[in-house]
Each structure stands twice: as structure tokens, then as C-alpha cells.
mmCIF file of C-alpha atoms in Angstrom:
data_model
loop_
_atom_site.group_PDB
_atom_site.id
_atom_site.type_symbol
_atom_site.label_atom_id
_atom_site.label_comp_id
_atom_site.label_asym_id
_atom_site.label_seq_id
_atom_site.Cartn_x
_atom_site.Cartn_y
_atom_site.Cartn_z
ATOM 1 C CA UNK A 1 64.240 124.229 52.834
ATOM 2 C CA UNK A 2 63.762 127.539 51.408
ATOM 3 C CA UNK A 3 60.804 129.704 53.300
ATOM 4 C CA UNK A 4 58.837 132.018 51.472
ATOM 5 C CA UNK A 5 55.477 132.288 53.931
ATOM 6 C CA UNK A 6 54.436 133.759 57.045
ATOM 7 C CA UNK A 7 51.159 131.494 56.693
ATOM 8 C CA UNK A 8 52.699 128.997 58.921
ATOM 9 C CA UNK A 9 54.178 131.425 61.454
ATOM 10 C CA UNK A 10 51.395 133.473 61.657
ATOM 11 C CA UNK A 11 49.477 130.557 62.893
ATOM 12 C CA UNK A 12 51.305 127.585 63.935
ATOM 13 C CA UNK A 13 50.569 124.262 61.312
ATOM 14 C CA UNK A 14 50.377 120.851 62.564
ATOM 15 C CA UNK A 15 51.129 119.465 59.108
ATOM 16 C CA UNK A 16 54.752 122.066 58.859
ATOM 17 C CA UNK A 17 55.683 120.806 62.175
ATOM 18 C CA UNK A 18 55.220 117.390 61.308
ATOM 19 C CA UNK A 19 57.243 118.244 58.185
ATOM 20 C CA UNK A 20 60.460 120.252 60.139
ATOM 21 C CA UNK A 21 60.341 116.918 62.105
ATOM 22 C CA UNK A 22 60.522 114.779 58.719
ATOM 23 C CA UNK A 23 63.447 117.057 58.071
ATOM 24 C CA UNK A 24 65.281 116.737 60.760
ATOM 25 C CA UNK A 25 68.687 118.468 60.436
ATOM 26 C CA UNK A 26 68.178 120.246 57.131
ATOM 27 C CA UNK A 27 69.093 123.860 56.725
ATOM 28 C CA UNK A 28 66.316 126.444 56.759
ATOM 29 C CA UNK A 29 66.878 129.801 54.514
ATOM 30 C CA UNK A 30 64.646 132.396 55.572
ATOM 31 C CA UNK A 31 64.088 135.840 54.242
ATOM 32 C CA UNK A 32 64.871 138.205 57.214
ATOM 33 C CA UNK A 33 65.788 137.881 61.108
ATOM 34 C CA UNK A 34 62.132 138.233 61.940
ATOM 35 C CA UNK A 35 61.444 135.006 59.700
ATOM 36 C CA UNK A 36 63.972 133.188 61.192
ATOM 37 C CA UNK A 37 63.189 134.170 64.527
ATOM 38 C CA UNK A 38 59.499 132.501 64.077
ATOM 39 C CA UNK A 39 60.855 129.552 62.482
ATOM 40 C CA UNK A 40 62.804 128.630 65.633
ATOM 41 C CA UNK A 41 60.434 129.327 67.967
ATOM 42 C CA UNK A 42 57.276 128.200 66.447
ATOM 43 C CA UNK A 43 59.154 124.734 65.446
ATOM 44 C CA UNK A 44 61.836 124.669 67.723
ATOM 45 C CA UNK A 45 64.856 124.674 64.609
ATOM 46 C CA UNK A 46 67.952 125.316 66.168
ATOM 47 C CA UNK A 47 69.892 128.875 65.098
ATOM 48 C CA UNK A 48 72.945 126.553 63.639
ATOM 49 C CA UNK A 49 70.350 124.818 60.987
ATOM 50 C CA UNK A 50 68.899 128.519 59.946
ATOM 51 C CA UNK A 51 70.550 131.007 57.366
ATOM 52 C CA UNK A 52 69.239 134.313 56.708
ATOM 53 C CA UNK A 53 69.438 135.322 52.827
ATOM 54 C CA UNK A 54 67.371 138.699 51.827
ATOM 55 C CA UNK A 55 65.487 138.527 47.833
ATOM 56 C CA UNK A 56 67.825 140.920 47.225
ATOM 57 C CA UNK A 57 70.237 138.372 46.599
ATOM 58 C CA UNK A 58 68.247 137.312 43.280
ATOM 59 C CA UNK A 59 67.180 140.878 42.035
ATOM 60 C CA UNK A 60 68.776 141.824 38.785
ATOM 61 C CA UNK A 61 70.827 145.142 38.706
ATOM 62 C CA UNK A 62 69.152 147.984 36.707
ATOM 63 C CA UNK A 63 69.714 148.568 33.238
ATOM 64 C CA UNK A 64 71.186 150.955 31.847
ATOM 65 C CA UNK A 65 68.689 152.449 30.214
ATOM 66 C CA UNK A 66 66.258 152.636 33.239
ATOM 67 C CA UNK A 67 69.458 154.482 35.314
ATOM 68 C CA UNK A 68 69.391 157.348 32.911
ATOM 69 C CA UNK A 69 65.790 159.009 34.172
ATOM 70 C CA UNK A 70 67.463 159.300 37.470
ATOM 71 C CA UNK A 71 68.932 162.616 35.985
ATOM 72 C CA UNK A 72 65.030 164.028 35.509
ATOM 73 C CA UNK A 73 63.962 164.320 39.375
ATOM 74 C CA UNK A 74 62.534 167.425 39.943
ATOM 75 C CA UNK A 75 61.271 168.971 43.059
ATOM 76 C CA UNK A 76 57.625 169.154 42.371
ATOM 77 C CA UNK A 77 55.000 167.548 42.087
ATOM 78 C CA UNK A 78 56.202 164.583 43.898
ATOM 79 C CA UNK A 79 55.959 161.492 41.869
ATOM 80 C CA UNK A 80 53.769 158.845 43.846
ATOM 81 C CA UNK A 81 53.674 155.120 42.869
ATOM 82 C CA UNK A 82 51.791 151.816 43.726
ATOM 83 C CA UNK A 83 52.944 148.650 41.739
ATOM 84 C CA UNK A 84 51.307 145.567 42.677
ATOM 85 C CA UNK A 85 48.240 142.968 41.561
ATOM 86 C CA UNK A 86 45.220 146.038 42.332
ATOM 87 C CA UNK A 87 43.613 144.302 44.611
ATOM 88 C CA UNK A 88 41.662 145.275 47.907
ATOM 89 C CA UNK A 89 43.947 143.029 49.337
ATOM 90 C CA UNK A 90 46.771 144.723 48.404
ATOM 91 C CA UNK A 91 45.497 148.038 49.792
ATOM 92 C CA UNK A 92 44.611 150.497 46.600
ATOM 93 C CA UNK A 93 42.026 151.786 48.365
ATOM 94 C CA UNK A 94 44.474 153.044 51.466
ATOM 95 C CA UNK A 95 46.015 154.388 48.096
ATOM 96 C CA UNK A 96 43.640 156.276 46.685
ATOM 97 C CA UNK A 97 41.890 157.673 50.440
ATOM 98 C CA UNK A 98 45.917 158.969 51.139
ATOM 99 C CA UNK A 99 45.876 160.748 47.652
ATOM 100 C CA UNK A 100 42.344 162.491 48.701
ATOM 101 C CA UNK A 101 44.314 163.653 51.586
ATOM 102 C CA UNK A 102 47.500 164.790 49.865
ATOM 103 C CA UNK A 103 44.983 166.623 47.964
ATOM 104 C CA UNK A 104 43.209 167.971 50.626
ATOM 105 C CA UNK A 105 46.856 169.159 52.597
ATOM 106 C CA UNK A 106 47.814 171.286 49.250
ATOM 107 C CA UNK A 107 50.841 169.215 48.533
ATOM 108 C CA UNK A 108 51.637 168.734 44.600
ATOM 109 C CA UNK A 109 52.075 165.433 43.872
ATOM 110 C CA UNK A 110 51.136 163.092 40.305
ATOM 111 C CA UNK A 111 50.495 159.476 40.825
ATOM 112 C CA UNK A 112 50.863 156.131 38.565
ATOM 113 C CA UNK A 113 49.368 153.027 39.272
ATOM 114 C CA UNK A 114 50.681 149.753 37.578
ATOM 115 C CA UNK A 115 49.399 146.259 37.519
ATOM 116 C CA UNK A 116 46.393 144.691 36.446
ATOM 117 C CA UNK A 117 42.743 145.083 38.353
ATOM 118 C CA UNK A 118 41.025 142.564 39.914
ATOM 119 C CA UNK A 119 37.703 142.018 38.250
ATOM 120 C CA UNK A 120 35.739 142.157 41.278
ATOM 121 C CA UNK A 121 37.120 145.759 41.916
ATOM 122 C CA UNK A 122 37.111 146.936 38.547
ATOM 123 C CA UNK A 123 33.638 148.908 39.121
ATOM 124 C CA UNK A 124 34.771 150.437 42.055
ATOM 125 C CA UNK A 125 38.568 151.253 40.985
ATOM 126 C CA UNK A 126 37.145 153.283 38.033
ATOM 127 C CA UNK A 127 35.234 155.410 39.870
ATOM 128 C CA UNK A 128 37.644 156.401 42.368
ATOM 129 C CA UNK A 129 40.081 156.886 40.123
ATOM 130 C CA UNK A 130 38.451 159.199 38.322
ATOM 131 C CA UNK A 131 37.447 161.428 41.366
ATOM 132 C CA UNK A 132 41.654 162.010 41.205
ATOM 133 C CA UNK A 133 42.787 164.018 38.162
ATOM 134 C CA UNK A 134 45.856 163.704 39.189
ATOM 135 C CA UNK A 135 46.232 160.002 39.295
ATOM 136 C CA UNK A 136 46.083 157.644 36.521
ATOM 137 C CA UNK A 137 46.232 153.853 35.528
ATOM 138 C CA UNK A 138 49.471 152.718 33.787
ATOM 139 C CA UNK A 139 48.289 148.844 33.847
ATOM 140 C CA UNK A 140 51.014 145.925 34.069
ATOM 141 C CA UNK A 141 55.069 146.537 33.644
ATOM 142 C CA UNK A 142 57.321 144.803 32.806
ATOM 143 C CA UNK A 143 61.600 144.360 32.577
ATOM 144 C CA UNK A 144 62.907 147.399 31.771
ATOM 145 C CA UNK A 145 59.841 149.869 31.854
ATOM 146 C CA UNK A 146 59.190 148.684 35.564
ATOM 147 C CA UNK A 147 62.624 149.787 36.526
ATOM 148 C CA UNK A 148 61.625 153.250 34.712
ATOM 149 C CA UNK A 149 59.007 153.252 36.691
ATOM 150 C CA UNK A 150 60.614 152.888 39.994
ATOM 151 C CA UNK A 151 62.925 155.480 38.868
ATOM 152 C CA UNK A 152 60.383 158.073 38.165
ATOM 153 C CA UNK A 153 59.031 158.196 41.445
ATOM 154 C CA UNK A 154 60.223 159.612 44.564
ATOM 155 C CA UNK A 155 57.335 157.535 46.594
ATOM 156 C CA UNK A 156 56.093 154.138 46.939
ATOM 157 C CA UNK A 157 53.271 153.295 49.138
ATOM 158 C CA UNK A 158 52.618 149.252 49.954
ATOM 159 C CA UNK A 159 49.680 149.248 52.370
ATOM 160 C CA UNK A 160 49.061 145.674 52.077
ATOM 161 C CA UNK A 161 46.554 144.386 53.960
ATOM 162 C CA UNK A 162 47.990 140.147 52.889
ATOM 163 C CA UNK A 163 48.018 138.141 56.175
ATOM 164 C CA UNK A 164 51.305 136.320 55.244
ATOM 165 C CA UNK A 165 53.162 138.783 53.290
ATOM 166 C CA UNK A 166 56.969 137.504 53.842
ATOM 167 C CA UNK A 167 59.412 139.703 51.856
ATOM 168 C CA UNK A 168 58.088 142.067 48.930
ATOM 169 C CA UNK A 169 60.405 142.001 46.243
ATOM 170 C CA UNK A 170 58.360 145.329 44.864
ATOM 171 C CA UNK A 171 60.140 147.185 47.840
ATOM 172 C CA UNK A 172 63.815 145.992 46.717
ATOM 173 C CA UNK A 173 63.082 147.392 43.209
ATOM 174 C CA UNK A 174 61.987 150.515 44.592
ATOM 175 C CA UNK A 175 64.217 151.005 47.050
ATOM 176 C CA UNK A 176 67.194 150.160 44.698
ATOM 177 C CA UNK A 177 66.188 153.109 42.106
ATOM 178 C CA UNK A 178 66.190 155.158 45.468
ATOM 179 C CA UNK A 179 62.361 155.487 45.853
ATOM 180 C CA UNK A 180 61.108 156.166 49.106
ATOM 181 C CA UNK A 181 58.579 153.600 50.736
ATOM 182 C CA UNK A 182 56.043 153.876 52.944
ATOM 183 C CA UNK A 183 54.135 150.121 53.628
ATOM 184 C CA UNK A 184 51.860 148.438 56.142
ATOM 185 C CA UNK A 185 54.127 146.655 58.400
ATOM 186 C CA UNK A 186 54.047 142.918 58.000
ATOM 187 C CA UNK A 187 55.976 140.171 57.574
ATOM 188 C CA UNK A 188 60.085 140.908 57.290
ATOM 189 C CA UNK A 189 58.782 145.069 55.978
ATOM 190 C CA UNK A 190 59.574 146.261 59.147
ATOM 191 C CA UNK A 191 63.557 145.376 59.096
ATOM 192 C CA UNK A 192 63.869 146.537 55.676
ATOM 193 C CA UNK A 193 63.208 149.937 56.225
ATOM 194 C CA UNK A 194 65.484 152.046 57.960
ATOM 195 C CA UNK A 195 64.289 155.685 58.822
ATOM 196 C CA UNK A 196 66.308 157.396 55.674
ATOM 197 C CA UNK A 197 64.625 155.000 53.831
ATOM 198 C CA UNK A 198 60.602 155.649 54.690
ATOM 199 C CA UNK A 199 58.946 153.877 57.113
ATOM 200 C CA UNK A 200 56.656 150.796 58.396
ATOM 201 C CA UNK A 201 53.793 151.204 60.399
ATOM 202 C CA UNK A 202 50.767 148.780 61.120
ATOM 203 C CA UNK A 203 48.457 149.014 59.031
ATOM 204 C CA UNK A 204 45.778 151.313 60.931
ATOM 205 C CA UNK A 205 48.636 154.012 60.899
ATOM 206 C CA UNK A 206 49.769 153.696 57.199
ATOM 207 C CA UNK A 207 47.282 156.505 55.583
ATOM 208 C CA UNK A 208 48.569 159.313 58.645
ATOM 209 C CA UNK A 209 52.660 157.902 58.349
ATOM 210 C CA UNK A 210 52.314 158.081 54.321
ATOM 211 C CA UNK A 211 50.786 161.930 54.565
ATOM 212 C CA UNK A 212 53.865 163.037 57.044
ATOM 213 C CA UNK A 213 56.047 161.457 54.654
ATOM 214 C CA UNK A 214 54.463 163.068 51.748
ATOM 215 C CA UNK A 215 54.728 166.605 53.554
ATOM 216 C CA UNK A 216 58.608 165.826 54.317
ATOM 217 C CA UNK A 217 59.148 165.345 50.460
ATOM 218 C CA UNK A 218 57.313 168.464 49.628
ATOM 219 C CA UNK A 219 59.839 170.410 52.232
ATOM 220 C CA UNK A 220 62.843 169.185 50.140
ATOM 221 C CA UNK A 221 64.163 170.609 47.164
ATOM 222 C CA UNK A 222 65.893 169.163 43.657
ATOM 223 C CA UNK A 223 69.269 168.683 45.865
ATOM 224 C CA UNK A 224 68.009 167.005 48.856
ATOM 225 C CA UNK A 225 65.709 164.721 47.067
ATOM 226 C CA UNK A 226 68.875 163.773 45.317
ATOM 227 C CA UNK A 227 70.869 163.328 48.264
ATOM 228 C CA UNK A 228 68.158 161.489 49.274
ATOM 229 C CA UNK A 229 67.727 158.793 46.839
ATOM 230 C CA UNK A 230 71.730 158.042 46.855
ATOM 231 C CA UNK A 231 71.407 157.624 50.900
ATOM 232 C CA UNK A 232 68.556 155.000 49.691
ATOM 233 C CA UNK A 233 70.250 152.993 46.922
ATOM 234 C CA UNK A 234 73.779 153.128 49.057
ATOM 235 C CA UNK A 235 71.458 151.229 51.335
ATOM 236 C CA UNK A 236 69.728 148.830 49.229
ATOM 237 C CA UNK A 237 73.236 148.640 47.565
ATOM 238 C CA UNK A 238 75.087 147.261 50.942
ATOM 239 C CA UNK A 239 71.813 145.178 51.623
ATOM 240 C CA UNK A 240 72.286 143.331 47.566
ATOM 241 C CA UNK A 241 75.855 142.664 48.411
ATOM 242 C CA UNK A 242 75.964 140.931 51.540
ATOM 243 C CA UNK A 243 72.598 138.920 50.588
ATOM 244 C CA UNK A 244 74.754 137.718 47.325
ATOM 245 C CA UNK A 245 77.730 137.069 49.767
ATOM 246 C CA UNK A 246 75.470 134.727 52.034
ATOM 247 C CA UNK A 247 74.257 133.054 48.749
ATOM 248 C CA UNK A 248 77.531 132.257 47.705
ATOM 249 C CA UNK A 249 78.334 131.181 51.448
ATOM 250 C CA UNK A 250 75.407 128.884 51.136
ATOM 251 C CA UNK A 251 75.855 127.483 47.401
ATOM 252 C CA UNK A 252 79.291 126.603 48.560
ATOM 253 C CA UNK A 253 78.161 124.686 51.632
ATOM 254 C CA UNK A 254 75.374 122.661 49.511
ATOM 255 C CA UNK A 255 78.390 121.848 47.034
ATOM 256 C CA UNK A 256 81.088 121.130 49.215
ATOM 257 C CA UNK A 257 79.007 119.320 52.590
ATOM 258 C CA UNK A 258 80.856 118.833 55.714
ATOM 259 C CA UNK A 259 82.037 114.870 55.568
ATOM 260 C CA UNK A 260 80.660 113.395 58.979
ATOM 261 C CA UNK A 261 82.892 112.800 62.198
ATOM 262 C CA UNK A 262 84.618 108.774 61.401
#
């Protein structure tokens, strides 16, 4: 049983607890310790029927042609993303209030935003946007020019505001081109986020924790961001290949069961 939800850790379900009891001794893959943790304790599944295995196990490895922008960083302005469904939800508006602040601090940033608007927000995202030269609307990517994407910018920012977020695959991508990231902690965020890498913080500190991360970039020049981004993908690197080791751990186990005890 592969787990892909909070929704049922978050708040307890009588109909998932009848199921885990349907299931009996069936091995549970969750996304991160955190998952796993709930998943035992909210349904009482022992630690020997639970395996651990990261998204980064399935995330494809950039392509060639997306590596080759790394070689463009420069030191200013800092290049700010946000790369989701625009929703509310989602937190564009935490986006666009920490860009009035960047603004108002002085620091020199440009900012794309990719992915398609809600319709219910569509009045209001237009005219916010266009209170912020210095951001602008790059709609839905794709394949390749998502990865170019994630390589152009030194920042991601991920304020969701989603009750069951589980394990953003947006925040492997980014982290694996050696972005920066800055989200609303929820879900497994929190333990994929190591200080070199950015930061998680609940979601009433996200706008301050995304401004002292913006005013850390700005301190750093054309080597350091560098050195930065290679501390980032080493990490995201190290995280792929043990996720792909567990995966081929647990493909193994599914092909070759354990015959019972005679």
C-alpha cells in the first residue's frame, strides 16, 4: 500500500482504519519518516510492515540541455520562482505580499511564475501582478523547459497553505537544479530541507523566513551562489540515490517474497 496523503493522518479516518485492518500484514511505503511515523501511530502498523521511499526515487535526471544554463548564474538580481497550480491554496498571494517586501528592503531580485490560474483568482492575480514590474507570468511548463526553469532560479518559494500536502515533487526538481527553497512547513517539507538547503517554517512565518533568505542571497556573490547550488544538488543527489536503492530493495522483496515458516 503505497501512501501519498496526509488527509488521513491529519485527522484520523474510520473508513482507513477499517481498511489497514482489511490489510492486515501488507507493507506500507510512505514518503518520509514523518509519514511513517503517523501511519504507525494513528493505525497502530508495526515499524517491520513500513518502508520509507522519498519521490525522488521516480524523478527523472535532468537533461542535458536544461544542465547547460547552470553556467549563466549571476549575482544579481536574484532569480525568484513559484511553480505550481496558482491557486490561493497554493499560496501566490504569500508570493506576491513577499515580493512587495523584497521590494520594499532594496534587494534586486526578477521573478517568474509558472502554471496555470485558477479562474476564480484570475481577477485578482492580474492586478497584483501588475503592481510588480518586476514579476511576470510564464504560464504552464513542461519536460525540458521546466527543468530550465528550475535552473534559472536561485529561489523557490512553496507557501502552501494545502491541509494534506505529503511530499512536493516541485521541491525535488528544484532542489536537484540546486535552487534554494523556502516553503510552508507541512507534510514530509520539513525533513527535506536541511539548513544549506533553505528552510521550512509554518506557515504564519513563511513571508519573514523567505525575506531573511532573500537578504542572505543578496550578500553572496557569483562564487558563493555557485558553491551554493553544488552543496544543494550534492544533497538532493545523495537523497535520489538511496531513495532508488530502497526501491530496488523493495521491487526485489515484492518479486522474490519470503516463503512462509513449514
Amino acid at each position: 500500500m503505497h501512501h501519498h496523503s496526509f488527509a488521513y493522518l491529519n485527522r484520523r479516518s474510520r473508513l482507513t482504519a477499517l481498511c489497514m485492518k482489511t490489510l492486515g500484514n501488507a507493507q506500507h511505503i510512505a514518503l518520509c519518516p514523518e509519514m511513517a511515523k503517523g501511519i504507525s501511530t494513528t493505525y497502530g502498523i508495526p515499524q517491520q510492515q513500513l518502508t520509507v521511499l522519498s519521490n525522488a526515487a521516480f524523478l527523472p535526471a535532468l537533461e542535458t540541455g536544461a544542465m547547460d544554463s547552470t553556467n549563466a548564474q549571476s549575482t544579481t538580481p536574484i532569480r525568484i520562482g513559484f511553480l505550481s497550480n496558482i491557486t490561493a491554496e497554493k499560496g501566490i498571494f504569500e508570493v506576491f505580499s513577499t515580493l512587495r517586501q523584497a521590494d520594499n528592503a532594496g534587494i534586486a531580485y526578477e521573478a517568474e511564475i509558472a502554471g496555470p490560474v485558477d479562474a476564480g483568482i484570475q481577477q485578482q492575480f492580474q492586478s497584483e501582478l501588475a503592481t510588480l514590474p518586476k514579476a511576470r507570468h510564464v504560464g504552464p511548463l513542461y519536460g525540458a523547459d521546466k527543468q530550465r526553469f528550475f535552473q534559472r532560479i536561485d529561489l523557490l518559494l512553496f507557501p502552501t497553505r494545502y491541509q494534506n500536502e505529503a511530499e512536493p515533487v516541485t521541491l525535488h526538481e528544484a532542489l536537484q537544479a540546486g535552487a534554494t527553497v523556502v516553503a510552508a512547513s507541512r507534510g514530509c517539507i520539513g525533513g527535506m530541507l536541511p539548513d544549506h538547503c533553505g528552510a521550512a517554517r509554518p506557515a504564519e512565518q513563511f513571508e519573514a523566513q523567505a525575506l531573511e533568505t532573500l537578504k542572505e542571497l543578496d550578500q553572496l556573490d557569483q562564487a558563493q551562489r555557485s558553491a551554493r547550488r553544488q552543496a544543494i544538488q550534492a544533497h538532493y543527489q545523495r537523497t535520489a540515490a538511496h531513495s532508488q536503492q530502497t526501491l530496488q530493495q523493495l521491487l526485489k522483496r515484492i518479486s522474490h517474497p519470503p516463503r512462509p515458516a513449514p
